[in-house]
Coordinates of C-alpha atoms in Angstrom, one line a residue:
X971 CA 140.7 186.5 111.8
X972 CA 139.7 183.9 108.9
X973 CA 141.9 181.3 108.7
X974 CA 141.5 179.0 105.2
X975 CA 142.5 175.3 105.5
X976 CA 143.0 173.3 102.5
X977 CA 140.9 169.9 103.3
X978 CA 140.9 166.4 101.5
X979 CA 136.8 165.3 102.0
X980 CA 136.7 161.7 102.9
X981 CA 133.8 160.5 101.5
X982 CA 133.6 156.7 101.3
X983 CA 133.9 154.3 104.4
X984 CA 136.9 152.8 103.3
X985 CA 138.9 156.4 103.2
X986 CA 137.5 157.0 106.8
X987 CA 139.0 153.9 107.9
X988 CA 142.3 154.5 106.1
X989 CA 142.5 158.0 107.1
X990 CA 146.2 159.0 107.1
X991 CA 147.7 155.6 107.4
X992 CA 150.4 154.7 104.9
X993 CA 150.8 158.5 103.9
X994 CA 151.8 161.9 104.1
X995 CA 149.4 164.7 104.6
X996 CA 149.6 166.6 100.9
X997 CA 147.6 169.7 102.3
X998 CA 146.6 171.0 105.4
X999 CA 144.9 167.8 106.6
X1000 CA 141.4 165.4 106.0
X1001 CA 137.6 166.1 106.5
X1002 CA 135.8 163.8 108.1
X1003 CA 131.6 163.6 107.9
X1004 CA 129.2 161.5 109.5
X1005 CA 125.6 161.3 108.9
X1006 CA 124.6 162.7 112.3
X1007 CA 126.9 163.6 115.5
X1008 CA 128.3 160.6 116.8
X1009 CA 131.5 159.0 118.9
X1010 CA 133.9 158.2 116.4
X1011 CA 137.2 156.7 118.4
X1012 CA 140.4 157.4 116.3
X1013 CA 143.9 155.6 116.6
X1014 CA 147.2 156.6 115.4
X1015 CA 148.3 153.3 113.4
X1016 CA 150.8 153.8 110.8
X1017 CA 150.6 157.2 111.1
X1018 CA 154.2 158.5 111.5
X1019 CA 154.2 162.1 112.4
X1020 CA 152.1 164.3 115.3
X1021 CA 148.9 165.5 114.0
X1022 CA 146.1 167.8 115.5
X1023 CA 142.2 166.3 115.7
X1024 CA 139.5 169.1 115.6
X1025 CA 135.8 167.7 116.0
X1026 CA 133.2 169.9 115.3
X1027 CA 129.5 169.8 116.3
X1028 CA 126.6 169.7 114.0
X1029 CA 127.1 174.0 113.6
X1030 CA 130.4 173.3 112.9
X1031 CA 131.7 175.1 115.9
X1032 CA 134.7 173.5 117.1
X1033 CA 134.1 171.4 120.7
X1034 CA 137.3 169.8 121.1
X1035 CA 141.1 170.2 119.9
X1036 CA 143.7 167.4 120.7
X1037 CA 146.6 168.8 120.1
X1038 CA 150.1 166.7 118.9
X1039 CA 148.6 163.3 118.6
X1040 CA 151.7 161.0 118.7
X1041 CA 152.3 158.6 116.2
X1042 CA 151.1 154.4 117.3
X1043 CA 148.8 156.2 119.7
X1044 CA 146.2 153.1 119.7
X1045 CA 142.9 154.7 121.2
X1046 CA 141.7 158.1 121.3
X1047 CA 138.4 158.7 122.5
X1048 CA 136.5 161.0 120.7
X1049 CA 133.4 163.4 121.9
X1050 CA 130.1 163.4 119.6
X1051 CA 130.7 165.1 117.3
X1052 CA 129.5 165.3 112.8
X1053 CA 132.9 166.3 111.5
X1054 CA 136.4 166.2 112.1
X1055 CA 139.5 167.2 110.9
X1056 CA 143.0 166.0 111.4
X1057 CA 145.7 168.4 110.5
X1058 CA 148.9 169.5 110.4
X1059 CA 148.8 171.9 113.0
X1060 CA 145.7 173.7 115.2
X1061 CA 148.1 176.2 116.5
X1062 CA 146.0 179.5 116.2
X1063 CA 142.7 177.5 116.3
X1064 CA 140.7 177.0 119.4
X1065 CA 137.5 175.6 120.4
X1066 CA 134.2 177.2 120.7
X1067 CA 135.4 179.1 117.5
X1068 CA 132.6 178.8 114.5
X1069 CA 133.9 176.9 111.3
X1070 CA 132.8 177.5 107.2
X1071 CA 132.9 174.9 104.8
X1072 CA 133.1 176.1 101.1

């Protein structure tokens, strides 16, 4: 079953760093790209609702899901991976599954 997700890109270092602190998510969640597949340790801070983090491999098939980050969580290791997405909800996603970005 296709499943579409609207996704704000974050392009520029500085929205990578900001990610959701200091706001609501507007749509379904962010994108996340890094030049190649890499750790990339997330934290929670100032983020005030649950969230789910989906990190994708270079095919974009999903390798991880963490699911109902808490808020203030201050480390959250990360496996290599080139994108990720933190969203709303990953509740009928699940890894292994093979992702398309339009």
């Amino acid at each position: 079953k296709k499943r579409t997700l609207d996704l704000t890109e974050c392009k520029t270092s500085f929205s990578q760093i900001r990610g959701l602190m200091f706001r609501k998510i507007k749509n379904d969640g962010l994108l996340f790209t890094f030049e190649q597949e890499q750790e990339v340790d997330l934290h929670m801070f100032f983020v005030c609702y649950k969230i789910d983090i989906i990190y994708l491999n270079a095919e974009k098939k999903i390798i991880k899901i963490k699911r109902k980050v808490k808020p203030f969580t201050p480390y959250i290791k990360s496996p290599k991976a080139k994108y990720i997405l933190e969203i709303k909800s990953a509740e009928h996603i699940q890894e292994g599954e093979q992702v398309t970005f339009l």
